[in-house]
CSV table of C-alpha atoms (C1' of nucleotides) in Angstrom, one decimal:
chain,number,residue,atom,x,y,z
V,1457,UNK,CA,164.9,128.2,142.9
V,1458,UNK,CA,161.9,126.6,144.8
V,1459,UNK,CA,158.4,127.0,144.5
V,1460,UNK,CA,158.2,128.8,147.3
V,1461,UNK,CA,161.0,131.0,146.9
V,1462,UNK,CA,159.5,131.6,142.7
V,1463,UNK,CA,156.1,132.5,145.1
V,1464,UNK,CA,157.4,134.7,147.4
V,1465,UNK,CA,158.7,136.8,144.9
V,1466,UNK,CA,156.2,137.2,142.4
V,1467,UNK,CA,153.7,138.3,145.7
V,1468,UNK,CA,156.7,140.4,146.3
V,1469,UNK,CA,156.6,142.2,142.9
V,1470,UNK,CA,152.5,142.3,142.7
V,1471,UNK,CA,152.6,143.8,146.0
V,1472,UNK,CA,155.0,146.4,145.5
V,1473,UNK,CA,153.2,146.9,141.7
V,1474,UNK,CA,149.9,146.8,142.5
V,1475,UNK,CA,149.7,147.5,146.3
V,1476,UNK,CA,147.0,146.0,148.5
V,1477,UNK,CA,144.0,144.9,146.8
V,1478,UNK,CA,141.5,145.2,150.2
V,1479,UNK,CA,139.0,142.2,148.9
V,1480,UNK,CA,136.7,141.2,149.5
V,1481,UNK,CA,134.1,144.0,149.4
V,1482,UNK,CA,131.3,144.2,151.6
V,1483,UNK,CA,130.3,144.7,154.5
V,1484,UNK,CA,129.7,141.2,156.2
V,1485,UNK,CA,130.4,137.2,156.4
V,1486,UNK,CA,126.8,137.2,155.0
V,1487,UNK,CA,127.4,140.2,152.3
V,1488,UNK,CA,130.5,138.3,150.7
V,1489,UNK,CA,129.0,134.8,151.1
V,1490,UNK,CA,126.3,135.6,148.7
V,1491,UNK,CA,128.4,137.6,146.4
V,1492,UNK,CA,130.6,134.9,145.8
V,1493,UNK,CA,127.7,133.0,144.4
V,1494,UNK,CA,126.8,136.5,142.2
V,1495,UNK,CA,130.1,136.4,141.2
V,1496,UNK,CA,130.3,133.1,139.3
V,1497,UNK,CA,131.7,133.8,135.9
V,1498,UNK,CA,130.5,137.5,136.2
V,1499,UNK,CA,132.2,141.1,136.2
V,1500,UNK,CA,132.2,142.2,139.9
V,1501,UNK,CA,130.0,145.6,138.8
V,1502,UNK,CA,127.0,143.6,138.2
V,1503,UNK,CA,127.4,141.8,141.1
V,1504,UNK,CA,127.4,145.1,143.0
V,1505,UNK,CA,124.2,146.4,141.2
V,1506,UNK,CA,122.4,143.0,142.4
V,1507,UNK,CA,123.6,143.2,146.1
V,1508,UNK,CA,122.2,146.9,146.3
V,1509,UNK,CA,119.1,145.7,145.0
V,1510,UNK,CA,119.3,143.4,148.0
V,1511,UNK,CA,120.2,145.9,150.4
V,1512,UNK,CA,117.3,148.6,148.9
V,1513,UNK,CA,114.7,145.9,149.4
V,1514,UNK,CA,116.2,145.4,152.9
V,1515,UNK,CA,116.5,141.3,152.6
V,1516,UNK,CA,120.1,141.1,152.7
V,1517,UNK,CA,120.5,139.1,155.5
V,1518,UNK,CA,120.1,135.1,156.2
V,1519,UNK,CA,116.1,135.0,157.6
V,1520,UNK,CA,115.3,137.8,155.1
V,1521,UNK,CA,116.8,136.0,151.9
V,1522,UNK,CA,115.5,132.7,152.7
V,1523,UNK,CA,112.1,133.7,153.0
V,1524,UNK,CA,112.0,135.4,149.9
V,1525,UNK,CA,110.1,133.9,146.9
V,1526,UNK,CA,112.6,132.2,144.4
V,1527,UNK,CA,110.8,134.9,141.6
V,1528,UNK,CA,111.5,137.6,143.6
V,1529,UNK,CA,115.0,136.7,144.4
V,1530,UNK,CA,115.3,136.3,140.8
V,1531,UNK,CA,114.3,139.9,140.0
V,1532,UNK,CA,116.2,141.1,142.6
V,1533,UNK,CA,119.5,139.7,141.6
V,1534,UNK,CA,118.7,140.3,138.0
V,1535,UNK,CA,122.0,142.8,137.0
V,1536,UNK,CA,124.5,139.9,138.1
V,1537,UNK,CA,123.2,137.7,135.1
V,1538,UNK,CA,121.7,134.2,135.6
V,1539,UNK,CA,119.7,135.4,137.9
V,1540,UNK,CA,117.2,132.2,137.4
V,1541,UNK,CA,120.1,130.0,138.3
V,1542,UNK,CA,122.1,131.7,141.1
V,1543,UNK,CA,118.1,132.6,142.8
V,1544,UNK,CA,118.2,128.5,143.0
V,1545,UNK,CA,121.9,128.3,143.9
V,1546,UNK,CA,121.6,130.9,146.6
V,1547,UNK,CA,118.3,129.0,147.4
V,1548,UNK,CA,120.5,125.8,148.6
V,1549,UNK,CA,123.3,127.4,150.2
V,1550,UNK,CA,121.1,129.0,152.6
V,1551,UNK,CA,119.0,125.9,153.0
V,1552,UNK,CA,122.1,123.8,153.8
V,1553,UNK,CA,122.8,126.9,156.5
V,1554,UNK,CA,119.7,126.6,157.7
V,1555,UNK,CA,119.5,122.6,158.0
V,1556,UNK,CA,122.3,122.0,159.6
V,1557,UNK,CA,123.3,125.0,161.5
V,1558,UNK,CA,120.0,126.4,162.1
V,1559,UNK,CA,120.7,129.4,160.2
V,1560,UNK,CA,123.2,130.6,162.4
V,1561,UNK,CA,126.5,131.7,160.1
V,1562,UNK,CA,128.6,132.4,163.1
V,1563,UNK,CA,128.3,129.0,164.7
V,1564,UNK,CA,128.6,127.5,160.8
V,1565,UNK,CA,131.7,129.8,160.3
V,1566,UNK,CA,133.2,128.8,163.7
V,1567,UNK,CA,133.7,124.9,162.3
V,1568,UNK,CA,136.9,124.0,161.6
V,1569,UNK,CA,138.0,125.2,157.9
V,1570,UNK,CA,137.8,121.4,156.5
V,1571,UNK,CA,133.9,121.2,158.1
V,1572,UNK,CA,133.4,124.4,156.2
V,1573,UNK,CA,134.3,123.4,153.3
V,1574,UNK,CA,133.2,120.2,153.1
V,1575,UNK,CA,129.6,121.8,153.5
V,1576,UNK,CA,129.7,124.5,150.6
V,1577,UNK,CA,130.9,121.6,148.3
V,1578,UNK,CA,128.0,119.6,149.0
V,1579,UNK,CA,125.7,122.3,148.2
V,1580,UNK,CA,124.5,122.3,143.9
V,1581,UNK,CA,125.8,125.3,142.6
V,1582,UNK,CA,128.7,125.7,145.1
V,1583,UNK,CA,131.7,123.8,143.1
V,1584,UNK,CA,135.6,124.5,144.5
V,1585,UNK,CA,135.9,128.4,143.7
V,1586,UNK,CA,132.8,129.6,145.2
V,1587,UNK,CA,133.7,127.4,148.4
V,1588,UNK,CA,137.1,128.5,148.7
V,1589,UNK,CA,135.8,132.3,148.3
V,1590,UNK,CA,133.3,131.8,151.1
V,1591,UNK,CA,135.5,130.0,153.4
V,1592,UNK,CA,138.8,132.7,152.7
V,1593,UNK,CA,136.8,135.5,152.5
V,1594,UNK,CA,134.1,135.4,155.1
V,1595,UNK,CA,134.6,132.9,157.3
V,1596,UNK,CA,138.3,133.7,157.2
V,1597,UNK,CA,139.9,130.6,157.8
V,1598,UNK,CA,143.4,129.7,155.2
V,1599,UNK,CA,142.4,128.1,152.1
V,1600,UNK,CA,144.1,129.0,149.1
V,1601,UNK,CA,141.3,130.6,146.1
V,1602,UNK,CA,142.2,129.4,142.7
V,1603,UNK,CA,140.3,130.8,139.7
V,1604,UNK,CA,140.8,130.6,136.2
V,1605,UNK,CA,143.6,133.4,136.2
V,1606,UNK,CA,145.4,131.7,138.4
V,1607,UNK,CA,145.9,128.7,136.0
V,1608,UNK,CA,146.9,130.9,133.0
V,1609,UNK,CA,149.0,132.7,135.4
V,1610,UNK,CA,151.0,130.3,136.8
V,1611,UNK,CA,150.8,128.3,133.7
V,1612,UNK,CA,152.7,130.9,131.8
V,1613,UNK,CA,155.4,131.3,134.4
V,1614,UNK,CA,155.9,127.4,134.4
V,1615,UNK,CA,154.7,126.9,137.8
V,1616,UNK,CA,151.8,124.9,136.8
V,1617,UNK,CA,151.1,122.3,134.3
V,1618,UNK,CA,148.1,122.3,131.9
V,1619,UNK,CA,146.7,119.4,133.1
V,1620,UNK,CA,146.5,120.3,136.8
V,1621,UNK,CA,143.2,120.4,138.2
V,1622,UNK,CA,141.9,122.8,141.0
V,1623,UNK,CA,142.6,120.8,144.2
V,1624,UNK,CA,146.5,120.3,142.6
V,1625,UNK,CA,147.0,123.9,141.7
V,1626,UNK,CA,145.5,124.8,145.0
V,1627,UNK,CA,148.1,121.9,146.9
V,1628,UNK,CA,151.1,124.0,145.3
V,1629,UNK,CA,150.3,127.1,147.1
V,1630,UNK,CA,149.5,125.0,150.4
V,1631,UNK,CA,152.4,123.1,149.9
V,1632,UNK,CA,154.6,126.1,149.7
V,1633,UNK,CA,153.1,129.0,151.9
V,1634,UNK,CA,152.1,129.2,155.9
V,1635,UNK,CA,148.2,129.2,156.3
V,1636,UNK,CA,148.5,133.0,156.5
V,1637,UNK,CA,144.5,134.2,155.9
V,1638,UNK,CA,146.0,138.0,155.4
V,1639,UNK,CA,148.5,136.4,152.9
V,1640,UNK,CA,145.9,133.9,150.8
V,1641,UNK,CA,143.4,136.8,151.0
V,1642,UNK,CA,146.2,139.6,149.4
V,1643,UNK,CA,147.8,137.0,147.9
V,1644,UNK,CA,144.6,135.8,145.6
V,1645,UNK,CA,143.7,138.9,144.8
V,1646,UNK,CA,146.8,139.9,143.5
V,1647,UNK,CA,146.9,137.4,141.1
V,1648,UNK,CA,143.5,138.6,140.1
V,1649,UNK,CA,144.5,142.3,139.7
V,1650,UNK,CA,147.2,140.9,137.0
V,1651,UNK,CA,144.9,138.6,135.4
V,1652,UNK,CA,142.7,141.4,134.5
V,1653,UNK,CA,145.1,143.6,133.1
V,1654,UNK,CA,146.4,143.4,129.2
V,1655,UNK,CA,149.5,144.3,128.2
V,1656,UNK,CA,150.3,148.1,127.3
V,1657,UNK,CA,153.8,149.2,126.4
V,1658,UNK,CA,153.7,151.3,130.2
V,1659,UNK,CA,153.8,148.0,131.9
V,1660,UNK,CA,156.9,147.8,133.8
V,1661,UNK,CA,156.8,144.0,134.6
V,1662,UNK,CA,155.8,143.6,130.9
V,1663,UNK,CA,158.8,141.6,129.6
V,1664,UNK,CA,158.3,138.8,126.8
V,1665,UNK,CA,154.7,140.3,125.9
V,1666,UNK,CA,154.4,139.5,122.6
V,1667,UNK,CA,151.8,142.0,121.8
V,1668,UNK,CA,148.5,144.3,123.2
V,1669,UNK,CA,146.2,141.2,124.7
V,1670,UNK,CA,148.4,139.4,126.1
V,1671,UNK,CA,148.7,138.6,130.2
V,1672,UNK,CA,151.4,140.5,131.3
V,1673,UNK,CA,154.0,138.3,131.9
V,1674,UNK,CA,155.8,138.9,135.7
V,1675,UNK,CA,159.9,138.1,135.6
V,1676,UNK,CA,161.2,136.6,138.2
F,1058,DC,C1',129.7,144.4,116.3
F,1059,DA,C1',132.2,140.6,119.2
F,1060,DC,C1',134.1,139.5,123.5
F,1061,DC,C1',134.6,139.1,128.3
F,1062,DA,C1',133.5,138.7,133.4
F,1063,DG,C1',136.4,136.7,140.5
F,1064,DG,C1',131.9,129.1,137.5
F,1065,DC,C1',129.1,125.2,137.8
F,1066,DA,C1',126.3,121.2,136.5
F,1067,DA,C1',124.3,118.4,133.1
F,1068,DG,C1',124.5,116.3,128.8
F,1069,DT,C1',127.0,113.8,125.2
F,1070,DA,C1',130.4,110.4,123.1
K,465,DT,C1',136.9,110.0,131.5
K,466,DA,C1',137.0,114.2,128.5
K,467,DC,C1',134.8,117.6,126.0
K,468,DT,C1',130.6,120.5,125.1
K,469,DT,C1',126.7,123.4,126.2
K,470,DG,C1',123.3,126.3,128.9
K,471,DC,C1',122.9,129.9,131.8
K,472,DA,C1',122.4,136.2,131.0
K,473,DT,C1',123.5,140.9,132.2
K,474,DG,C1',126.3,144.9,131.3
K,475,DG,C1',130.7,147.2,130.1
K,476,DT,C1',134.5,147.8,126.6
DNA sequence: CACCAGGCAAGTA
DNA sequence: TACTTGCATGGT
């Protein structure tokens, strides 16, 4: 069977498991742009107590943000953990935003994807996840998100080796799907949902789980 | 109590 | 190049 037949059916099965996952939350390009950054190696429920800090405060936009002492940030985004380092990280995205697109996100987001993403890399504290995120999930343009569940995912199903790196991993979904932004979006997320679940005996795609703490394992 | 969560960069050998 | 470590809060 091909990789992109192996694919289509395990986003088949999640699918029809899990349903539609409806990321990413929030309520604009801007909104998810800066909760991808919250998000580094973070549970999503901090991230959400730091953006509604934002929002209270009423400096949850580009202009607002970047005017906004790095202290301040700091205390604002405090819930989401390293809040030191993602005040400073937030700090350069939005200066690279402002540099070279004169802080217009539409007009940034309008580039073509590879301009895009090309641009988040560049920035210190943006590495391959958190671009990816940004350019899938708010700027909406067809990039495939890879994140450490997606290694361990496909690893165990034997559609990955463990000494791929991000940008390979990420050329085997390229390779295989159309540069559907619904279907990367859905698609990611998926993989996601299953990642953070553990293995309990209800588990009907729970077949070869040795025991409780283990990935549930998806036949196909 | 330990462990994890939608990473990344800098330091070390 | 290939590991290791710092960053930090809040839920289970």
């Amino acid at each position: 069977m091909s990789t992109r037949q192996r694919l289509q059916e395990l986003y088949d099965l999640l699918l029809t498991a899990y349903g539609p996952q409806h990321w990413w939350p929030g309520e604009s390009p801007f909104e998810v742009m800066v909760g991808a950054v919250l998000t580094q190696n973070t549970n999503w429920a901090n991230v959400e107590k730091a953006i509604a800090n934002l929002k209270q405060a009423g400096v949850l936009s580009l202009a607002a943000l970047s005017d906004l002492p790095p202290e301040r940030l700091a205390g604002l985004i405090r819930p989401a953990g390293y809040y030191n380092l993602k005040a400073g990280r937030l700090s350069n995205l939005l200066g690279m935003i402002n540099q070279r697109w004169d802080g217009d996100l539409e007009w940034f987001f309008a580039q073509p994807v590879d301009e895009i993403r090309q641009s988040l890399l560049a920035v210190k504290g943006v590495g391959p996840e958190t671009a990816d995120s940004i350019t899938l999930y708010a700027a909406h343009k067809p990039v495939f998100v890879i994140d450490a569940y997606t290694f361990r995912i496909l690893g165990r199903h034997g559609l990955a080796d463990q000494d791929m790196g991000y940008f390979e991993l990420q050329e085997v979904f390229m390779d295989a799907l159309p540069p559907d932004v619904a279907l990367f979006n859905e698609f990611h997320a998926l993989l996601v949902r299953l990642g953070k679940g553990r293995c309990k005996k209800t588990n009907p795609h729970c077949e070869g789980c040795p025991a409780e703490g283990w990935l549930p394992r998806v036949e196909l």
